[in-house]
């Protein structure tokens, strides 16, 4: 079977949103796009918001063109994607094992962010031809939801844990963890869709 659409983006998306159990607000958020292919090339971009203690709000990247690509693609989604955030150069290092406790370390100048995912659930395989997940896009992904996760900012453990979200109800059914990573995620524009 040949998909007649156009490859738009493929890579990994790592999401780590934590909040204290008695709060409705996130204390730490990392949304990291490890891009294998896009029209801007490859590279890594992380939206980082820390609201526990000293606030930190940045877009960290090792490729400014890919950062511009992700910003343009995500704009209009709301939340941190629509904030005016400073972009800063960063070095990204993967650690741990994808079978146990994977992590990303982001070294951005004098600041360091470490995001970890643990107590992983079995992978869920998502196949969503348009318009099942999104109108105009065929989407596939391997999703690993984490029951536990941590964010450290300059050595300080951010208070908070994963929490249940309902954004996966239309595609997977039920609620899922706010901390998840997607491997081999691919977005294909169906014919006639402009990016």
PDB file of C-alpha atoms in Angstrom:
ATOM      1  CA  UNK A   1       0.000   0.000   0.000  1.00  0.00           C
ATOM      2  CA  UNK A   2       1.420   3.397  -1.003  1.00  0.00           C
ATOM      3  CA  UNK A   3       0.352   6.554   0.816  1.00  0.00           C
ATOM      4  CA  UNK A   4      -0.067   9.293  -1.786  1.00  0.00           C
ATOM      5  CA  UNK A   5       0.337  12.039   0.820  1.00  0.00           C
ATOM      6  CA  UNK A   6       3.394  14.149   1.617  1.00  0.00           C
ATOM      7  CA  UNK A   7       5.694  13.445   4.555  1.00  0.00           C
ATOM      8  CA  UNK A   8       5.539  16.526   6.774  1.00  0.00           C
ATOM      9  CA  UNK A   9       7.266  15.519  10.002  1.00  0.00           C
ATOM     10  CA  UNK A  10       8.642  12.357  11.571  1.00  0.00           C
ATOM     11  CA  UNK A  11      10.515  11.874  14.802  1.00  0.00           C
ATOM     12  CA  UNK A  12       9.870  11.609  18.518  1.00  0.00           C
ATOM     13  CA  UNK A  13       7.695  13.758  20.765  1.00  0.00           C
ATOM     14  CA  UNK A  14       8.437  13.626  24.499  1.00  0.00           C
ATOM     15  CA  UNK A  15       5.868  15.200  26.851  1.00  0.00           C
ATOM     16  CA  UNK A  16       6.437  15.656  30.584  1.00  0.00           C
ATOM     17  CA  UNK A  17       3.770  17.729  32.362  1.00  0.00           C
ATOM     18  CA  UNK A  18       3.690  17.479  36.156  1.00  0.00           C
ATOM     19  CA  UNK A  19       1.691  19.182  38.894  1.00  0.00           C
ATOM     20  CA  UNK A  20       1.257  18.811  42.659  1.00  0.00           C
ATOM     21  CA  UNK A  21      -1.671  16.598  43.596  1.00  0.00           C
ATOM     22  CA  UNK A  22      -3.603  19.432  45.231  1.00  0.00           C
ATOM     23  CA  UNK A  23      -3.155  21.851  42.329  1.00  0.00           C
ATOM     24  CA  UNK A  24      -4.887  22.378  39.014  1.00  0.00           C
ATOM     25  CA  UNK A  25      -1.821  24.124  37.596  1.00  0.00           C
ATOM     26  CA  UNK A  26       1.322  22.601  36.136  1.00  0.00           C
ATOM     27  CA  UNK A  27       4.535  23.162  38.062  1.00  0.00           C
ATOM     28  CA  UNK A  28       6.731  21.949  35.202  1.00  0.00           C
ATOM     29  CA  UNK A  29       6.238  21.306  31.492  1.00  0.00           C
ATOM     30  CA  UNK A  30       8.623  19.932  28.884  1.00  0.00           C
ATOM     31  CA  UNK A  31       7.468  19.317  25.317  1.00  0.00           C
ATOM     32  CA  UNK A  32      10.449  18.031  23.351  1.00  0.00           C
ATOM     33  CA  UNK A  33      10.352  17.447  19.582  1.00  0.00           C
ATOM     34  CA  UNK A  34      13.271  15.277  18.426  1.00  0.00           C
ATOM     35  CA  UNK A  35      12.914  15.712  14.667  1.00  0.00           C
ATOM     36  CA  UNK A  36      14.284  13.140  12.235  1.00  0.00           C
ATOM     37  CA  UNK A  37      12.779  14.781   9.141  1.00  0.00           C
ATOM     38  CA  UNK A  38      11.034  18.034   8.296  1.00  0.00           C
ATOM     39  CA  UNK A  39      11.328  20.668   5.594  1.00  0.00           C
ATOM     40  CA  UNK A  40      13.710  22.458   8.003  1.00  0.00           C
ATOM     41  CA  UNK A  41      15.917  19.395   8.395  1.00  0.00           C
ATOM     42  CA  UNK A  42      16.552  17.573  11.658  1.00  0.00           C
ATOM     43  CA  UNK A  43      17.208  18.683  15.201  1.00  0.00           C
ATOM     44  CA  UNK A  44      15.671  18.982  18.646  1.00  0.00           C
ATOM     45  CA  UNK A  45      13.358  21.629  20.072  1.00  0.00           C
ATOM     46  CA  UNK A  46      12.031  21.752  23.647  1.00  0.00           C
ATOM     47  CA  UNK A  47       9.398  24.060  25.056  1.00  0.00           C
ATOM     48  CA  UNK A  48      10.253  24.353  28.757  1.00  0.00           C
ATOM     49  CA  UNK A  49       8.057  26.021  31.375  1.00  0.00           C
ATOM     50  CA  UNK A  50       9.029  25.851  35.048  1.00  0.00           C
ATOM     51  CA  UNK A  51       6.634  27.481  37.514  1.00  0.00           C
ATOM     52  CA  UNK A  52       8.008  25.969  40.735  1.00  0.00           C
ATOM     53  CA  UNK A  53      10.189  28.555  42.468  1.00  0.00           C
ATOM     54  CA  UNK A  54      12.092  30.669  39.935  1.00  0.00           C
ATOM     55  CA  UNK A  55      10.108  30.744  36.693  1.00  0.00           C
ATOM     56  CA  UNK A  56      11.820  29.571  33.501  1.00  0.00           C
ATOM     57  CA  UNK A  57      10.088  29.922  30.141  1.00  0.00           C
ATOM     58  CA  UNK A  58      12.134  29.185  27.032  1.00  0.00           C
ATOM     59  CA  UNK A  59      12.323  27.358  23.757  1.00  0.00           C
ATOM     60  CA  UNK A  60      15.585  25.416  23.744  1.00  0.00           C
ATOM     61  CA  UNK A  61      17.004  24.149  20.455  1.00  0.00           C
ATOM     62  CA  UNK A  62      20.063  22.882  18.622  1.00  0.00           C
ATOM     63  CA  UNK A  63      18.680  24.009  15.242  1.00  0.00           C
ATOM     64  CA  UNK A  64      17.031  27.424  14.893  1.00  0.00           C
ATOM     65  CA  UNK A  65      15.409  26.507  11.571  1.00  0.00           C
ATOM     66  CA  UNK A  66      13.736  23.480  13.118  1.00  0.00           C
ATOM     67  CA  UNK A  67      12.631  25.644  16.068  1.00  0.00           C
ATOM     68  CA  UNK A  68      10.984  28.056  13.618  1.00  0.00           C
ATOM     69  CA  UNK A  69       9.330  25.109  11.861  1.00  0.00           C
ATOM     70  CA  UNK A  70       7.891  23.678  15.099  1.00  0.00           C
ATOM     71  CA  UNK A  71       6.726  27.116  16.253  1.00  0.00           C
ATOM     72  CA  UNK A  72       4.931  27.714  12.959  1.00  0.00           C
ATOM     73  CA  UNK A  73       3.351  24.266  13.030  1.00  0.00           C
ATOM     74  CA  UNK A  74       2.213  24.442  16.668  1.00  0.00           C
ATOM     75  CA  UNK A  75       1.042  28.069  16.695  1.00  0.00           C
ATOM     76  CA  UNK A  76      -2.678  28.290  17.401  1.00  0.00           C
ATOM     77  CA  UNK A  77      -2.744  25.215  19.663  1.00  0.00           C
ATOM     78  CA  UNK A  78      -2.978  27.369  22.790  1.00  0.00           C
ATOM     79  CA  UNK A  79      -1.058  27.103  26.048  1.00  0.00           C
ATOM     80  CA  UNK A  80       2.693  27.373  25.824  1.00  0.00           C
ATOM     81  CA  UNK A  81       2.647  27.042  22.037  1.00  0.00           C
ATOM     82  CA  UNK A  82       1.092  30.493  21.793  1.00  0.00           C
ATOM     83  CA  UNK A  83       3.314  32.197  24.368  1.00  0.00           C
ATOM     84  CA  UNK A  84       6.027  34.634  23.340  1.00  0.00           C
ATOM     85  CA  UNK A  85       9.041  32.636  24.484  1.00  0.00           C
ATOM     86  CA  UNK A  86      12.714  33.430  24.096  1.00  0.00           C
ATOM     87  CA  UNK A  87      14.651  30.898  22.028  1.00  0.00           C
ATOM     88  CA  UNK A  88      18.004  29.787  23.425  1.00  0.00           C
ATOM     89  CA  UNK A  89      20.707  27.446  22.064  1.00  0.00           C
ATOM     90  CA  UNK A  90      20.972  24.112  23.863  1.00  0.00           C
ATOM     91  CA  UNK A  91      22.712  20.758  23.849  1.00  0.00           C
ATOM     92  CA  UNK A  92      20.493  17.682  24.228  1.00  0.00           C
ATOM     93  CA  UNK A  93      21.569  14.312  25.641  1.00  0.00           C
ATOM     94  CA  UNK A  94      19.440  11.171  25.849  1.00  0.00           C
ATOM     95  CA  UNK A  95      19.982   8.961  28.870  1.00  0.00           C
ATOM     96  CA  UNK A  96      18.560   5.840  30.458  1.00  0.00           C
ATOM     97  CA  UNK A  97      16.826   3.013  28.630  1.00  0.00           C
ATOM     98  CA  UNK A  98      13.643   3.182  26.603  1.00  0.00           C
ATOM     99  CA  UNK A  99      12.638  -0.027  28.401  1.00  0.00           C
ATOM    100  CA  UNK A 100      12.973   1.456  31.880  1.00  0.00           C
ATOM    101  CA  UNK A 101      13.671   5.113  32.718  1.00  0.00           C
ATOM    102  CA  UNK A 102      14.541   7.194  29.659  1.00  0.00           C
ATOM    103  CA  UNK A 103      15.556  10.803  30.145  1.00  0.00           C
ATOM    104  CA  UNK A 104      16.582  13.932  28.291  1.00  0.00           C
ATOM    105  CA  UNK A 105      19.130  16.411  29.617  1.00  0.00           C
ATOM    106  CA  UNK A 106      18.952  19.917  28.193  1.00  0.00           C
ATOM    107  CA  UNK A 107      22.010  22.105  28.764  1.00  0.00           C
ATOM    108  CA  UNK A 108      21.062  25.678  27.882  1.00  0.00           C
ATOM    109  CA  UNK A 109      23.843  28.049  28.860  1.00  0.00           C
ATOM    110  CA  UNK A 110      23.975  28.266  32.647  1.00  0.00           C
ATOM    111  CA  UNK A 111      20.733  26.303  33.036  1.00  0.00           C
ATOM    112  CA  UNK A 112      20.113  22.574  32.976  1.00  0.00           C
ATOM    113  CA  UNK A 113      16.790  20.778  32.663  1.00  0.00           C
ATOM    114  CA  UNK A 114      16.453  17.028  33.121  1.00  0.00           C
ATOM    115  CA  UNK A 115      13.201  15.273  32.241  1.00  0.00           C
ATOM    116  CA  UNK A 116      12.635  11.617  33.164  1.00  0.00           C
ATOM    117  CA  UNK A 117       9.879   9.110  32.430  1.00  0.00           C
ATOM    118  CA  UNK A 118       9.474   5.913  34.496  1.00  0.00           C
ATOM    119  CA  UNK A 119       7.043   3.126  35.431  1.00  0.00           C
ATOM    120  CA  UNK A 120       6.179   2.819  31.758  1.00  0.00           C
ATOM    121  CA  UNK A 121       3.032   1.148  30.514  1.00  0.00           C
ATOM    122  CA  UNK A 122       3.133  -1.216  27.501  1.00  0.00           C
ATOM    123  CA  UNK A 123       3.318   0.681  24.193  1.00  0.00           C
ATOM    124  CA  UNK A 124       0.095   1.632  22.443  1.00  0.00           C
ATOM    125  CA  UNK A 125       0.189   1.713  18.653  1.00  0.00           C
ATOM    126  CA  UNK A 126      -1.753   4.526  17.051  1.00  0.00           C
ATOM    127  CA  UNK A 127      -2.815   4.391  13.390  1.00  0.00           C
ATOM    128  CA  UNK A 128      -5.087   7.296  12.537  1.00  0.00           C
ATOM    129  CA  UNK A 129      -5.818   7.943   8.858  1.00  0.00           C
ATOM    130  CA  UNK A 130      -7.364  11.371   8.251  1.00  0.00           C
ATOM    131  CA  UNK A 131      -9.663  12.630   9.637  1.00  0.00           C
ATOM    132  CA  UNK A 132      -9.728  10.202  12.587  1.00  0.00           C
ATOM    133  CA  UNK A 133      -7.182  12.101  14.699  1.00  0.00           C
ATOM    134  CA  UNK A 134      -6.796  15.313  12.707  1.00  0.00           C
ATOM    135  CA  UNK A 135      -8.468  16.540   9.577  1.00  0.00           C
ATOM    136  CA  UNK A 136      -6.069  16.542   6.646  1.00  0.00           C
ATOM    137  CA  UNK A 137      -3.412  14.378   8.319  1.00  0.00           C
ATOM    138  CA  UNK A 138      -2.573  10.690   8.445  1.00  0.00           C
ATOM    139  CA  UNK A 139      -0.866  10.055  11.787  1.00  0.00           C
ATOM    140  CA  UNK A 140       0.929   7.035  13.208  1.00  0.00           C
ATOM    141  CA  UNK A 141       2.779   6.697  16.489  1.00  0.00           C
ATOM    142  CA  UNK A 142       4.080   4.335  19.180  1.00  0.00           C
ATOM    143  CA  UNK A 143       2.994   5.799  22.522  1.00  0.00           C
ATOM    144  CA  UNK A 144       4.566   5.033  25.900  1.00  0.00           C
ATOM    145  CA  UNK A 145       2.609   6.452  28.836  1.00  0.00           C
ATOM    146  CA  UNK A 146       4.458   6.910  32.138  1.00  0.00           C
ATOM    147  CA  UNK A 147       2.928   6.444  35.562  1.00  0.00           C
ATOM    148  CA  UNK A 148       5.831   8.356  37.104  1.00  0.00           C
ATOM    149  CA  UNK A 149       7.958  11.251  35.854  1.00  0.00           C
ATOM    150  CA  UNK A 150      10.266  13.962  37.129  1.00  0.00           C
ATOM    151  CA  UNK A 151      11.636  17.298  36.003  1.00  0.00           C
ATOM    152  CA  UNK A 152      14.785  18.757  37.539  1.00  0.00           C
ATOM    153  CA  UNK A 153      15.775  22.374  37.003  1.00  0.00           C
ATOM    154  CA  UNK A 154      19.361  23.239  37.941  1.00  0.00           C
ATOM    155  CA  UNK A 155      19.429  20.277  40.316  1.00  0.00           C
ATOM    156  CA  UNK A 156      16.112  21.164  41.972  1.00  0.00           C
ATOM    157  CA  UNK A 157      13.362  18.535  41.740  1.00  0.00           C
ATOM    158  CA  UNK A 158      10.177  20.220  40.571  1.00  0.00           C
ATOM    159  CA  UNK A 159       7.248  19.342  42.813  1.00  0.00           C
ATOM    160  CA  UNK A 160       4.612  17.374  40.964  1.00  0.00           C
ATOM    161  CA  UNK A 161       3.571  14.115  39.361  1.00  0.00           C
ATOM    162  CA  UNK A 162       1.814  12.976  36.190  1.00  0.00           C
ATOM    163  CA  UNK A 163      -1.956  13.396  36.145  1.00  0.00           C
ATOM    164  CA  UNK A 164      -4.812  12.024  34.039  1.00  0.00           C
ATOM    165  CA  UNK A 165      -5.770  13.831  30.816  1.00  0.00           C
ATOM    166  CA  UNK A 166      -8.674  13.108  28.468  1.00  0.00           C
ATOM    167  CA  UNK A 167      -7.166  14.343  25.189  1.00  0.00           C
ATOM    168  CA  UNK A 168      -6.699  10.747  24.006  1.00  0.00           C
ATOM    169  CA  UNK A 169     -10.385   9.785  24.307  1.00  0.00           C
ATOM    170  CA  UNK A 170     -11.174  10.281  20.585  1.00  0.00           C
ATOM    171  CA  UNK A 171      -8.240   8.156  19.409  1.00  0.00           C
ATOM    172  CA  UNK A 172      -7.404   5.656  22.173  1.00  0.00           C
ATOM    173  CA  UNK A 173     -10.378   5.900  24.503  1.00  0.00           C
ATOM    174  CA  UNK A 174     -10.294   6.784  28.191  1.00  0.00           C
ATOM    175  CA  UNK A 175      -7.872   8.925  30.126  1.00  0.00           C
ATOM    176  CA  UNK A 176      -4.090   8.682  29.949  1.00  0.00           C
ATOM    177  CA  UNK A 177      -1.028  10.054  31.745  1.00  0.00           C
ATOM    178  CA  UNK A 178       0.109  13.632  31.116  1.00  0.00           C
ATOM    179  CA  UNK A 179       3.616  12.192  30.708  1.00  0.00           C
ATOM    180  CA  UNK A 180       4.144  10.247  27.497  1.00  0.00           C
ATOM    181  CA  UNK A 181       6.645   9.825  24.724  1.00  0.00           C
ATOM    182  CA  UNK A 182       5.903   9.000  21.108  1.00  0.00           C
ATOM    183  CA  UNK A 183       8.447   7.082  19.078  1.00  0.00           C
ATOM    184  CA  UNK A 184       8.319   6.788  15.279  1.00  0.00           C
ATOM    185  CA  UNK A 185       5.641   9.474  15.159  1.00  0.00           C
ATOM    186  CA  UNK A 186       4.780  10.459  11.598  1.00  0.00           C
ATOM    187  CA  UNK A 187       2.520  13.169  10.177  1.00  0.00           C
ATOM    188  CA  UNK A 188       1.588  12.852   6.496  1.00  0.00           C
ATOM    189  CA  UNK A 189      -0.366  15.568   4.707  1.00  0.00           C
ATOM    190  CA  UNK A 190      -3.124  14.009   2.659  1.00  0.00           C
ATOM    191  CA  UNK A 191      -3.354  15.173  -0.981  1.00  0.00           C
ATOM    192  CA  UNK A 192      -4.820  18.662  -1.226  1.00  0.00           C
ATOM    193  CA  UNK A 193      -3.737  19.714   2.279  1.00  0.00           C
ATOM    194  CA  UNK A 194      -1.374  22.694   2.472  1.00  0.00           C
ATOM    195  CA  UNK A 195       1.105  22.946   5.367  1.00  0.00           C
TER     196      UNK A 195
END
